[in-house]
Tab-separated table of C-alpha atoms in Angstrom:
chain	number	residue	atom	x	y	z
F	1	MET	CA	-0.062	0.004	-0.005
F	2	ALA	CA	3.012	2.266	0.919
F	3	LYS	CA	4.389	1.567	-2.506
F	4	ASP	CA	1.139	2.636	-4.379
F	5	ASN	CA	0.790	5.540	-2.455
F	6	LYS	CA	4.465	6.532	-3.463
F	7	LYS	CA	3.714	5.798	-7.238
F	8	LYS	CA	0.518	7.541	-7.254
F	9	LYS	CA	2.168	10.565	-5.871
F	10	THR	CA	5.163	10.260	-8.484
F	11	GLU	CA	2.560	10.367	-11.331
F	12	GLU	CA	0.785	13.384	-9.933
F	13	ASN	CA	4.356	15.356	-9.570
F	14	GLU	CA	5.125	14.472	-13.091
F	15	GLU	CA	1.715	15.302	-14.563
F	16	ARG	CA	2.040	18.668	-12.506
F	17	VAL	CA	5.253	19.445	-14.059
F	18	GLU	CA	4.210	18.706	-17.537
F	19	VAL	CA	1.305	21.157	-17.072
F	20	GLU	CA	3.478	23.806	-15.729
F	21	ALA	CA	5.739	23.206	-18.407
F	22	GLN	CA	3.067	23.626	-21.119
F	23	GLU	CA	1.735	26.873	-19.305
F	24	GLN	CA	5.281	28.542	-19.088
F	25	PRO	CA	6.002	30.506	-22.319
F	26	GLU	CA	9.228	29.801	-24.476
F	27	PRO	CA	11.868	32.315	-24.337
F	28	GLU	CA	11.730	33.432	-27.664
F	29	ASP	CA	7.923	33.991	-27.043
F	30	VAL	CA	8.844	36.424	-24.193
F	31	ILE	CA	11.262	38.218	-26.344
F	32	ALA	CA	8.873	38.536	-29.331
F	33	SER	CA	6.151	40.023	-27.119
F	34	SER	CA	8.367	42.380	-25.141
F	35	GLU	CA	9.455	43.907	-28.672
F	36	GLU	CA	5.950	44.198	-29.769
F	37	GLU	CA	5.377	46.391	-26.753
F	38	LEU	CA	8.350	48.657	-26.879
F	39	PRO	CA	7.885	51.575	-29.567
F	40	GLU	CA	10.397	51.101	-32.106
F	41	LEU	CA	13.290	53.718	-31.656
F	42	GLN	CA	14.680	54.914	-34.872
F	43	GLU	CA	17.877	56.884	-35.044
F	44	GLY	CA	16.128	60.022	-35.907
F	45	ASP	CA	14.069	60.099	-32.967
F	46	ALA	CA	17.038	59.909	-30.541
F	47	ASP	CA	18.622	62.828	-32.408
F	48	ASP	CA	15.195	64.972	-32.098
F	49	GLU	CA	15.412	64.076	-28.479
F	50	LEU	CA	18.775	65.167	-27.797
F	51	SER	CA	18.171	68.336	-29.750
F	52	GLN	CA	15.313	69.102	-27.612
F	53	LEU	CA	17.010	68.553	-24.573
F	54	LYS	CA	20.178	70.799	-25.673
F	55	SER	CA	17.427	73.287	-26.700
F	56	GLN	CA	15.843	73.264	-23.215
F	57	ALA	CA	19.255	73.292	-21.462
F	58	ALA	CA	19.990	76.290	-23.471
F	59	GLU	CA	16.777	78.197	-22.679
F	60	TYR	CA	17.219	77.352	-18.971
F	61	LEU	CA	20.987	78.588	-19.298
F	62	ASP	CA	19.742	81.661	-20.960
F	63	GLY	CA	16.776	82.325	-18.402
F	64	TRP	CA	19.252	81.786	-15.520
F	65	GLN	CA	21.869	84.254	-16.915
F	66	ARG	CA	19.117	86.964	-17.325
F	67	ALA	CA	17.983	86.516	-13.566
F	68	ARG	CA	21.513	86.917	-12.580
F	69	ALA	CA	22.006	90.004	-14.449
F	70	GLU	CA	18.754	91.365	-13.471
F	71	PHE	CA	19.579	91.004	-9.840
F	72	ALA	CA	23.216	92.521	-10.388
F	73	ASN	CA	21.281	95.569	-11.933
F	74	TYR	CA	19.031	95.759	-8.931
F	75	LYS	CA	21.713	95.551	-6.602
F	76	LYS	CA	23.761	98.357	-8.256
F	77	ARG	CA	20.164	100.586	-8.540
F	78	VAL	CA	19.288	100.139	-4.930
F	79	GLU	CA	23.088	101.014	-3.975
F	80	ARG	CA	22.762	104.134	-5.957
F	81	GLU	CA	19.358	105.010	-4.627
F	82	ASN	CA	20.584	104.612	-1.060
F	83	GLU	CA	23.793	106.646	-1.681
F	84	GLY	CA	21.407	109.521	-3.296
F	85	ALA	CA	19.036	109.292	-0.275
F	86	ARG	CA	21.921	109.747	2.078
F	87	GLN	CA	23.465	112.564	0.268
F	88	ARG	CA	20.027	114.305	0.132
F	89	ILE	CA	19.439	113.858	3.965
F	90	THR	CA	22.855	115.335	4.501
F	91	ALA	CA	22.365	118.379	2.330
F	92	GLU	CA	18.827	118.883	4.140
F	93	MET	CA	20.664	118.696	7.460
F	94	LEU	CA	23.671	120.898	6.577
F	95	LEU	CA	21.306	123.507	5.171
F	96	ARG	CA	19.991	124.366	8.573
F	97	TYR	CA	23.431	124.704	10.012
F	98	LEU	CA	24.740	126.872	7.240
F	99	ASP	CA	22.453	129.715	8.424
F	100	ILE	CA	24.509	129.624	11.979
F	101	MET	CA	27.695	129.497	9.838
F	102	ASP	CA	26.386	132.795	8.144
F	103	ASP	CA	25.600	134.373	11.433
F	104	LEU	CA	29.016	133.387	13.007
F	105	GLU	CA	30.858	134.880	9.672
F	106	ARG	CA	28.987	138.189	10.104
F	107	ALA	CA	29.739	138.295	13.866
F	108	LEU	CA	33.425	137.854	13.139
F	109	GLU	CA	33.426	140.159	10.387
F	110	ASN	CA	32.013	142.958	12.507
F	111	SER	CA	34.100	142.318	15.582
F	112	PRO	CA	33.411	145.029	18.201
F	113	ASP	CA	35.592	147.902	19.363
F	114	LYS	CA	36.063	147.887	23.089
F	115	ASN	CA	32.815	150.197	23.599
F	116	ASP	CA	30.580	148.176	21.655
F	117	MET	CA	31.485	144.867	23.280
F	118	HIS	CA	27.764	144.330	24.801
F	119	GLU	CA	26.060	144.289	21.356
F	120	TRP	CA	28.535	141.854	20.001
F	121	ILE	CA	28.112	139.548	23.008
F	122	SER	CA	24.548	139.611	22.558
F	123	GLY	CA	24.648	138.698	19.033
F	124	ILE	CA	26.922	135.528	19.913
F	125	GLU	CA	24.294	134.544	22.243
F	126	LEU	CA	21.384	134.807	19.743
F	127	ILE	CA	23.560	132.473	17.364
F	128	TYR	CA	23.996	130.151	20.261
F	129	GLN	CA	20.098	129.969	21.052
F	130	LYS	CA	19.269	129.518	17.326
F	131	PHE	CA	21.799	126.570	17.139
F	132	SER	CA	20.354	125.121	20.377
F	133	ALA	CA	16.773	125.270	18.861
F	134	ILE	CA	17.936	123.518	15.732
F	135	LEU	CA	19.332	120.742	17.677
F	136	GLU	CA	16.098	120.587	20.118
F	137	SER	CA	13.963	120.437	17.020
F	138	GLU	CA	16.028	117.407	15.646
F	139	GLY	CA	15.476	115.606	19.197
F	140	VAL	CA	19.189	116.075	20.401
F	141	GLU	CA	19.408	116.594	23.936
F	142	PRO	CA	22.416	117.599	26.360
F	143	ILE	CA	23.501	114.926	28.689
F	144	GLU	CA	22.863	115.806	32.170
F	145	THR	CA	25.949	116.015	34.598
F	146	GLU	CA	25.318	118.683	37.036
F	147	GLY	CA	25.046	117.009	40.457
F	148	GLU	CA	25.371	113.303	38.655
F	149	ARG	CA	27.652	110.278	39.575
F	150	PHE	CA	29.903	109.382	36.806
F	151	ASP	CA	28.381	106.799	34.396
F	152	PRO	CA	30.560	105.417	31.920
F	153	ASN	CA	27.942	104.768	29.438
F	154	LEU	CA	27.166	108.730	29.362
F	155	HIS	CA	30.499	110.234	30.361
F	156	GLU	CA	33.987	109.977	29.580
F	157	ALA	CA	36.495	110.678	32.660
F	158	ILE	CA	39.528	112.971	31.398
F	159	SER	CA	40.812	112.926	35.129
F	160	TYR	CA	40.326	111.603	38.500
F	161	GLU	CA	40.812	114.201	41.353
F	162	ASP	CA	41.444	114.153	44.812
F	163	THR	CA	38.846	116.468	46.607
F	164	ASP	CA	36.988	117.185	49.769
F	165	GLU	CA	34.257	119.054	48.269
F	166	PHE	CA	32.798	116.213	46.496
F	167	GLU	CA	31.932	112.670	47.183
F	168	GLY	CA	33.981	109.895	45.387
F	169	GLY	CA	32.599	109.116	42.074
F	170	SER	CA	30.839	112.498	41.733
F	171	ILE	CA	31.179	114.763	38.630
F	172	ILE	CA	33.408	117.761	39.564
F	173	ALA	CA	33.295	119.927	36.222
F	174	VAL	CA	32.253	119.175	32.625
F	175	THR	CA	34.774	120.185	30.185
F	176	GLN	CA	32.685	119.330	26.921
F	177	ARG	CA	29.012	118.938	26.923
F	178	GLY	CA	27.608	115.612	25.656
F	179	TYR	CA	24.698	115.023	23.572
F	180	LYS	CA	22.031	112.226	23.111
F	181	LEU	CA	19.578	111.422	20.291
F	182	GLY	CA	16.755	109.612	21.911
F	183	ASP	CA	18.525	106.724	23.751
F	184	ARG	CA	21.673	106.845	21.614
F	185	ILE	CA	24.481	108.559	22.828
F	186	VAL	CA	25.951	110.905	20.004
F	187	ARG	CA	28.757	112.142	21.988
F	188	PRO	CA	29.827	111.229	25.744
F	189	ALA	CA	30.301	114.199	28.122
F	190	MET	CA	34.034	114.731	29.016
F	191	VAL	CA	34.074	115.208	32.636
F	192	ARG	CA	36.452	115.578	35.685
F	193	VAL	CA	35.472	112.994	38.467
F	194	ALA	CA	36.220	113.081	42.207
F	195	LYS	CA	38.228	110.080	43.534
């Protein structure tokens, strides 16, 4: 009985191999069907495709070069505009100070005799007031120093002096006034400081 079962299984296996062999296509058939599915490429088609790709690459290169040139031109134009704006702003500011220069020149041309000194001094005081008003209108303020303690953010010490009149670290005197514009220090005050 075991022999019969083995014989039967062997026959079944052989039949199955024959059926699978019949179902498998021959290699020549596979190659033929693949060739039918692929479009035929001719030599002219490859050349056309290559020339199209070259044309597209040249177009991209040209576009990139144009964009680069436009950016360089834009950058130069912005720099010219910024320089022009800076010069215009500077000219407008200087124009306000030229009036003061004219007043000082007139005062120096008409220097007083010993008898007319009072009028000359009041003219110089008017020029000073005019200049102070212009600075104030621009938002420039003097840095307060009177009765203040030395602050390296606002003051620049030119000397430290021993004194009994002032507490250590106090400002004794101002040698050059400092100015600020908003929170920005334009020029620190030059001061003498007590030790």
